Short mmCIF file of C-alpha atoms and ligand atoms in Angstrom, two decimals:
data_model
loop_
_atom_site.label_atom_id
_atom_site.label_comp_id
_atom_site.label_asym_id
_atom_site.label_seq_id
_atom_site.Cartn_x
_atom_site.Cartn_y
_atom_site.Cartn_z
CA MET J 3 -0.53 0.23 0.17
CA GLN J 4 1.49 2.86 -0.85
CA VAL J 5 1.35 6.10 1.78
CA PHE J 6 0.44 10.11 1.04
CA GLY J 7 -0.38 12.35 2.99
CA LEU J 8 -0.26 16.42 3.51
CA LEU J 9 1.75 18.37 5.67
CA GLY J 10 0.91 21.70 7.94
CA ASN J 11 -0.42 22.91 11.76
CA PRO J 12 -3.71 23.15 11.65
CA VAL J 13 -4.72 19.75 9.55
CA GLY J 14 -7.53 19.26 11.36
CA HIS J 15 -10.08 20.56 8.06
CA SER J 16 -8.46 19.61 5.01
CA LEU J 17 -10.86 18.83 2.47
CA SER J 18 -7.74 16.91 0.71
CA PRO J 19 -7.92 13.35 2.28
CA PRO J 20 -11.31 12.92 0.82
CA MET J 21 -10.54 14.75 -1.69
CA HIS J 22 -7.72 12.09 -3.00
CA GLU J 23 -9.64 8.45 -1.01
CA ALA J 24 -12.24 9.04 -3.67
CA ALA J 25 -9.22 9.54 -6.43
CA TYR J 26 -7.91 5.95 -5.57
CA GLU J 27 -11.42 4.14 -4.98
CA ALA J 28 -12.09 5.24 -8.42
CA LEU J 29 -8.73 3.70 -10.41
CA ASP J 30 -8.21 0.83 -7.84
CA ILE J 31 -4.82 1.66 -6.33
CA ASP J 32 -4.15 0.95 -3.19
CA ALA J 33 -2.80 4.06 -1.39
CA ARG J 34 -3.95 5.70 1.96
CA TYR J 35 -3.99 9.80 1.99
CA VAL J 36 -3.03 11.52 6.26
CA THR J 37 -2.39 14.48 7.44
CA PHE J 38 0.49 15.08 9.21
CA GLU J 39 0.98 18.31 11.93
CA PRO J 40 4.70 18.48 13.41
CA ASP J 41 5.80 21.11 15.26
CA ARG J 42 5.91 24.96 12.94
CA ASP J 43 9.89 24.70 12.75
CA ALA J 44 9.78 20.47 12.32
CA ALA J 45 8.60 20.88 8.56
CA ALA J 46 11.92 19.61 7.21
CA ASP J 47 12.50 16.71 9.48
CA ALA J 48 9.46 15.73 8.60
CA VAL J 49 10.33 15.81 5.42
CA ALA J 50 13.77 13.70 6.16
CA ALA J 51 10.91 11.24 8.00
CA ALA J 52 9.07 10.80 5.21
CA GLU J 53 11.23 9.74 2.81
CA THR J 54 12.43 8.05 5.59
CA LEU J 55 9.84 6.28 5.98
CA GLY J 56 8.93 5.80 2.74
CA ILE J 57 6.25 7.89 2.09
CA ALA J 58 4.90 8.74 -1.06
CA GLY J 59 3.95 11.13 -2.12
CA LEU J 60 3.14 15.06 0.41
CA ASN J 61 0.93 17.80 -0.12
CA VAL J 62 2.09 20.85 1.73
CA THR J 63 -0.03 23.27 3.07
CA ILE J 64 0.26 26.49 5.65
CA PRO J 65 2.34 27.48 7.13
CA PHE J 66 5.08 25.31 5.81
CA LYS J 67 4.97 25.86 1.26
CA GLN J 68 8.53 28.06 2.49
CA ASP J 69 9.99 25.85 4.93
CA ILE J 70 10.21 23.21 2.89
CA LEU J 71 11.94 25.08 -0.26
CA ASP J 72 15.72 23.58 1.07
CA ALA J 73 14.47 20.17 2.29
CA VAL J 74 13.80 19.34 -1.42
CA ASP J 75 14.92 19.80 -4.72
CA LEU J 76 12.71 22.36 -6.91
CA ASP J 77 11.03 22.55 -10.08
CA ASP J 78 11.07 25.28 -11.88
CA VAL J 79 7.59 26.87 -11.50
CA ALA J 80 7.92 26.17 -7.54
CA ARG J 81 11.54 27.76 -7.52
CA ARG J 82 10.15 30.82 -9.58
CA ILE J 83 7.44 31.37 -6.52
CA GLY J 84 8.96 30.60 -4.02
CA ALA J 85 7.34 27.98 -2.21
CA VAL J 86 6.24 23.81 -2.47
CA ASN J 87 2.24 22.98 -2.23
CA THR J 88 3.52 18.55 -2.87
CA ILE J 89 6.34 17.17 -3.38
CA ASP J 90 7.38 13.41 -4.67
CA PHE J 91 9.88 11.04 -2.83
CA SER J 92 9.55 9.00 -5.66
CA THR J 93 13.11 10.37 -6.93
CA THR J 94 16.17 11.65 -4.80
CA PRO J 95 16.09 14.68 -3.63
CA PRO J 96 12.86 14.15 -3.48
CA ARG J 97 10.74 16.57 -6.19
CA GLY J 98 8.81 19.91 -4.66
CA TYR J 99 6.46 21.41 -6.90
CA ASN J 100 3.99 24.26 -7.05
CA THR J 101 0.20 22.97 -7.41
CA ASP J 102 -0.85 25.93 -7.07
CA VAL J 103 -0.64 27.20 -10.81
CA ALA J 104 -1.99 24.31 -12.02
CA GLY J 105 -4.86 24.73 -10.09
CA VAL J 106 -5.86 27.76 -11.00
CA GLU J 107 -4.71 27.40 -15.30
CA ARG J 108 -6.81 24.47 -14.98
CA ALA J 109 -10.33 25.76 -13.34
CA PHE J 110 -10.43 28.16 -15.50
CA ALA J 111 -9.92 26.32 -19.11
CA HIS J 112 -12.69 23.88 -17.49
CA HIS J 113 -15.43 26.53 -17.93
CA GLY J 114 -13.94 27.66 -21.38
CA VAL J 115 -12.36 30.88 -20.25
CA SER J 116 -9.12 31.64 -21.66
CA ILE J 117 -6.25 33.33 -20.55
CA ASP J 118 -3.64 34.18 -23.49
CA GLY J 119 -3.52 38.25 -24.44
CA ARG J 120 -6.23 38.29 -21.67
CA ASP J 121 -6.09 41.07 -19.78
CA ALA J 122 -6.32 39.78 -15.51
CA VAL J 123 -6.61 41.66 -11.68
CA VAL J 124 -5.30 39.62 -9.28
CA VAL J 125 -7.12 40.77 -5.95
CA GLY J 126 -5.54 40.36 -2.77
CA ALA J 127 -1.16 39.31 -2.97
CA GLY J 128 0.10 36.88 0.20
CA GLY J 129 0.20 33.22 -1.15
CA ALA J 130 -3.05 31.98 -3.09
CA GLY J 131 -2.13 35.68 -4.94
CA ARG J 132 1.11 35.31 -5.83
CA ALA J 133 0.11 31.97 -7.06
CA ALA J 134 -3.04 32.68 -8.58
CA ALA J 135 -0.72 35.49 -10.70
CA PHE J 136 2.27 33.44 -11.77
CA ALA J 137 -0.14 31.00 -13.52
CA LEU J 138 -2.31 34.07 -15.25
CA ALA J 139 1.33 35.74 -15.94
CA ASP J 140 2.20 32.33 -17.39
CA ALA J 141 -0.24 31.36 -19.07
CA GLY J 142 -0.26 34.66 -21.05
CA ALA J 143 -2.05 36.92 -19.23
CA SER J 144 -1.03 40.75 -18.87
CA VAL J 145 -1.95 40.62 -14.79
CA HIS J 146 -2.36 43.21 -12.54
CA ILE J 147 -2.64 43.79 -9.05
CA ALA J 148 -3.94 45.01 -5.82
CA ASN J 149 -3.22 44.34 -2.91
CA ARG J 150 -4.83 46.69 0.72
CA THR J 151 -1.21 46.79 1.43
CA VAL J 152 0.41 48.59 -2.20
CA GLU J 153 3.61 47.12 -1.17
CA ARG J 154 3.43 44.12 -0.91
CA ALA J 155 1.29 44.46 -4.49
CA GLU J 156 4.05 46.35 -5.84
CA SER J 157 6.65 43.55 -3.81
CA LEU J 158 4.75 40.59 -5.82
CA ALA J 159 4.31 42.75 -9.33
CA ALA J 160 7.91 42.39 -9.65
CA ASP J 161 8.52 39.46 -9.72
CA VAL J 162 5.79 38.35 -12.23
CA PRO J 163 6.70 38.84 -15.96
CA GLY J 164 4.43 42.08 -16.82
CA ALA J 165 2.52 42.32 -13.93
CA THR J 166 1.43 46.20 -12.54
CA ALA J 167 0.58 46.96 -8.97
CA GLY J 168 -1.38 49.34 -6.75
CA GLY J 169 -3.89 49.27 -3.73
CA LEU J 170 -7.09 48.55 -3.85
CA ASP J 171 -8.46 51.85 -5.07
CA THR J 172 -7.08 50.40 -8.30
CA LEU J 173 -10.19 48.23 -8.39
CA ASP J 174 -12.09 50.45 -10.94
CA CYS J 175 -9.69 48.77 -14.05
CA VAL J 176 -11.79 45.53 -13.35
CA ALA J 177 -14.04 46.76 -15.97
CA ASP J 178 -12.02 46.54 -19.06
CA ALA J 179 -11.09 43.76 -17.93
CA ASP J 180 -11.28 39.96 -19.08
CA ILE J 181 -10.84 38.10 -16.18
CA LEU J 182 -11.59 38.68 -12.28
CA LEU J 183 -9.70 36.52 -9.41
CA ASN J 184 -10.19 37.65 -6.10
CA ALA J 185 -7.64 35.96 -3.73
CA THR J 186 -8.30 37.85 -0.93
CA SER J 187 -10.12 36.39 2.40
CA VAL J 188 -12.90 39.50 1.23
CA GLY J 189 -16.04 37.98 1.61
CA MET J 190 -15.49 34.04 3.84
CA GLU J 191 -16.89 32.34 6.34
CA PRO J 192 -18.36 35.05 8.41
CA ASP J 193 -17.82 38.03 6.65
CA VAL J 194 -20.22 37.17 3.83
CA ASP J 195 -22.02 39.82 3.13
CA GLU J 196 -18.28 41.34 2.08
CA THR J 197 -16.87 42.18 -0.77
CA PRO J 198 -13.01 42.91 -2.52
CA VAL J 199 -15.14 44.15 -5.25
CA PRO J 200 -17.82 46.55 -5.74
CA ALA J 201 -20.26 45.70 -7.45
CA GLU J 202 -21.06 48.45 -10.57
CA HIS J 203 -17.63 47.52 -11.80
CA LEU J 204 -18.36 43.46 -13.10
CA HIS J 205 -19.55 42.80 -15.78
CA ALA J 206 -21.36 40.51 -18.74
CA ASP J 207 -17.46 39.74 -20.57
CA LEU J 208 -15.52 38.84 -17.16
CA ALA J 209 -14.37 35.43 -16.20
CA VAL J 210 -14.10 35.63 -12.28
CA LEU J 211 -12.97 33.03 -9.96
CA ASP J 212 -12.98 33.08 -6.34
CA ALA J 213 -9.97 31.96 -4.45
CA VAL J 214 -12.72 31.59 -1.42
CA TYR J 215 -14.47 28.11 -1.44
CA SER J 216 -16.17 28.48 2.00
CA PRO J 217 -18.92 29.35 1.00
CA ILE J 218 -18.96 28.64 -1.64
CA GLU J 219 -21.02 31.11 -4.05
CA THR J 220 -19.51 34.05 -2.50
CA ARG J 221 -21.09 37.75 -2.29
CA LEU J 222 -18.63 37.75 -5.39
CA LEU J 223 -19.76 35.46 -7.34
CA ARG J 224 -22.80 36.22 -6.17
CA GLU J 225 -23.15 40.32 -8.30
CA ALA J 226 -21.09 38.12 -10.96
CA ALA J 227 -23.19 37.06 -12.01
CA GLU J 228 -26.36 39.46 -11.47
CA ALA J 229 -23.89 41.05 -13.65
CA GLY J 230 -23.48 38.55 -16.58
CA ALA J 231 -20.09 37.34 -15.55
CA THR J 232 -18.60 33.95 -16.25
CA THR J 233 -18.34 32.68 -12.49
CA ILE J 234 -16.20 29.10 -10.94
CA ASP J 235 -15.85 28.76 -7.18
CA GLY J 236 -12.54 28.58 -4.94
CA ALA J 237 -13.33 24.70 -4.66
CA TRP J 238 -12.28 24.40 -8.03
CA MET J 239 -9.12 25.68 -7.62
CA LEU J 240 -8.52 23.11 -4.63
CA LEU J 241 -9.50 20.48 -6.96
CA PHE J 242 -7.84 20.37 -9.70
CA GLN J 243 -4.77 21.26 -7.51
CA GLY J 244 -5.59 18.35 -6.28
CA VAL J 245 -5.56 16.99 -9.54
CA GLU J 246 -2.55 17.93 -10.88
CA ALA J 247 -0.49 16.40 -7.26
CA PHE J 248 -2.54 12.77 -7.76
CA GLU J 249 -1.26 13.32 -11.84
CA THR J 250 2.37 14.52 -10.64
CA TRP J 251 2.75 11.13 -8.17
CA THR J 252 0.45 9.11 -9.71
CA GLY J 253 1.41 9.70 -13.40
CA ARG J 254 -1.99 8.56 -14.39
CA ASP J 255 -5.05 11.02 -15.42
CA ALA J 256 -6.96 11.89 -13.16
CA PRO J 257 -10.93 10.39 -11.91
CA VAL J 258 -11.63 14.87 -11.86
CA ASP J 259 -15.16 13.65 -11.42
CA ALA J 260 -14.65 11.15 -8.38
CA MET J 261 -12.61 14.10 -7.05
CA ASN J 262 -15.03 16.75 -7.77
CA GLU J 263 -17.69 15.05 -6.02
CA ALA J 264 -15.65 14.26 -3.14
CA LEU J 265 -14.83 17.45 -2.32
CA ARG J 266 -18.40 19.18 -2.07
CA ALA J 267 -19.34 16.24 -0.73
CA ALA J 268 -17.09 17.33 2.03
CA LEU J 269 -17.59 20.82 2.18
CA ASP J 270 -21.73 20.15 1.81
P1 NAP Y 19 -3.12 35.33 2.66
O1 NAP Y 19 -1.03 34.71 2.74
O2 NAP Y 19 -2.91 35.39 4.40
O3 NAP Y 19 -3.48 36.96 1.47
C1 NAP Y 19 -4.56 37.76 2.56
C2 NAP Y 19 -4.85 38.44 1.56
O4 NAP Y 19 -6.05 38.89 2.01
C3 NAP Y 19 -4.00 39.50 1.23
O5 NAP Y 19 -3.67 39.81 0.50
C4 NAP Y 19 -5.33 40.47 2.25
O6 NAP Y 19 -4.06 41.54 2.09
C5 NAP Y 19 -6.02 39.98 2.02
N1 NAP Y 19 -6.77 40.53 2.66
C6 NAP Y 19 -7.18 40.06 4.16
N2 NAP Y 19 -8.50 40.96 4.72
C7 NAP Y 19 -8.79 41.69 3.59
C8 NAP Y 19 -9.17 42.62 4.03
N3 NAP Y 19 -10.54 43.33 5.24
N4 NAP Y 19 -9.42 43.53 2.60
C9 NAP Y 19 -8.88 44.05 1.95
N5 NAP Y 19 -8.08 42.75 1.88
C10 NAP Y 19 -7.91 42.28 2.65
O7 NAP Y 19 -3.47 33.63 2.54
P2 NAP Y 19 -4.06 33.21 0.67
O8 NAP Y 19 -3.03 31.51 1.56
O9 NAP Y 19 -3.57 33.72 -0.31
O10 NAP Y 19 -5.68 33.63 1.31
C11 NAP Y 19 -6.26 34.42 0.28
C12 NAP Y 19 -7.91 33.39 0.82
O11 NAP Y 19 -7.31 32.58 -0.45
C13 NAP Y 19 -8.44 32.69 1.67
O12 NAP Y 19 -9.91 33.01 1.90
C14 NAP Y 19 -7.95 31.46 1.30
O13 NAP Y 19 -9.14 29.87 1.75
C15 NAP Y 19 -8.31 30.98 -0.18
N6 NAP Y 19 -7.63 30.45 -0.83
C16 NAP Y 19 -8.28 29.57 -1.40
C17 NAP Y 19 -7.54 28.43 -2.01
C18 NAP Y 19 -7.73 27.64 -3.05
O14 NAP Y 19 -7.58 25.65 -3.39
N7 NAP Y 19 -8.91 27.80 -3.18
C19 NAP Y 19 -6.17 27.98 -1.99
C20 NAP Y 19 -5.73 29.60 -0.91
C21 NAP Y 19 -6.02 29.97 -0.69
P3 NAP Y 19 -2.60 42.57 2.85
O15 NAP Y 19 -1.61 42.34 2.33
O16 NAP Y 19 -3.02 43.67 2.97
O17 NAP Y 19 -3.11 42.22 4.64
#
């Protein structure tokens, strides 16, 4: 039996175990997916221990995505982003990937939204904003990053090819954009009445992905749908980072429908 898992602190409410175990069941793979919660300063030790124990693959979440950069051999995307969320132990040394980037790209592709040549606005410059900005720029979009703390947006934009940056007062550019991605926590439970982008900027030619998945239908997505925009909820981004991790570990096409069904059942 192969063992996969999630390294984080805390990991109590993770949706990854049901999502990945649904994939093993659908493809009749003899594997389990478990969670590990080491002390905050023990991430690199945990990676070494996992290798010793023969663990096949790990996802990595807050607060360890940067802590383990020196404990693995980085693939190109993970190196450029400076964060690892997936480790494959089939090689020595283990290899670190960032599947959050592919998760963003694949969520848009799944909904028929093309990114190449489009104008995109990312709201937020934390971990999710970083993955979103790299994903959209790598897929050929012109990216503007708007963040409450302007310096954080500027610092991220300096790393992302061609990106511009500003504060939340620059969000009026959404009116001329093709793609909007909310990567802030605004609108998340319990503050479900809040929205990161005023409804007046939303329009029918926009595709809106909200990284927030709790609730599934945020105020931003509700108002975007009312404006006629294409809407993509945060569970799609979460799903496709998991799909990409599964495919990295197994070399097989992921059973996307089974994983999606399990994820949405767990979210309910
Ligand atoms: P993070 O690193 O802590 O970043 C938080 C971001 O939200 C920062 O840009 C912060 O701005 C902004 N922010 C927080 N409160 C705000 C407010 N009241 N007004 C305006 N901006 C505010 O968090 P993260 O890991 O990037 O996660 C952000 C959201 O994405 C969370 O809801 C998380 O659950 C979600 N997420 C979803 C996925 C997925 O797969 N769907 C993956 C990762 C994260 P400042 O820089 O000014 O503080």
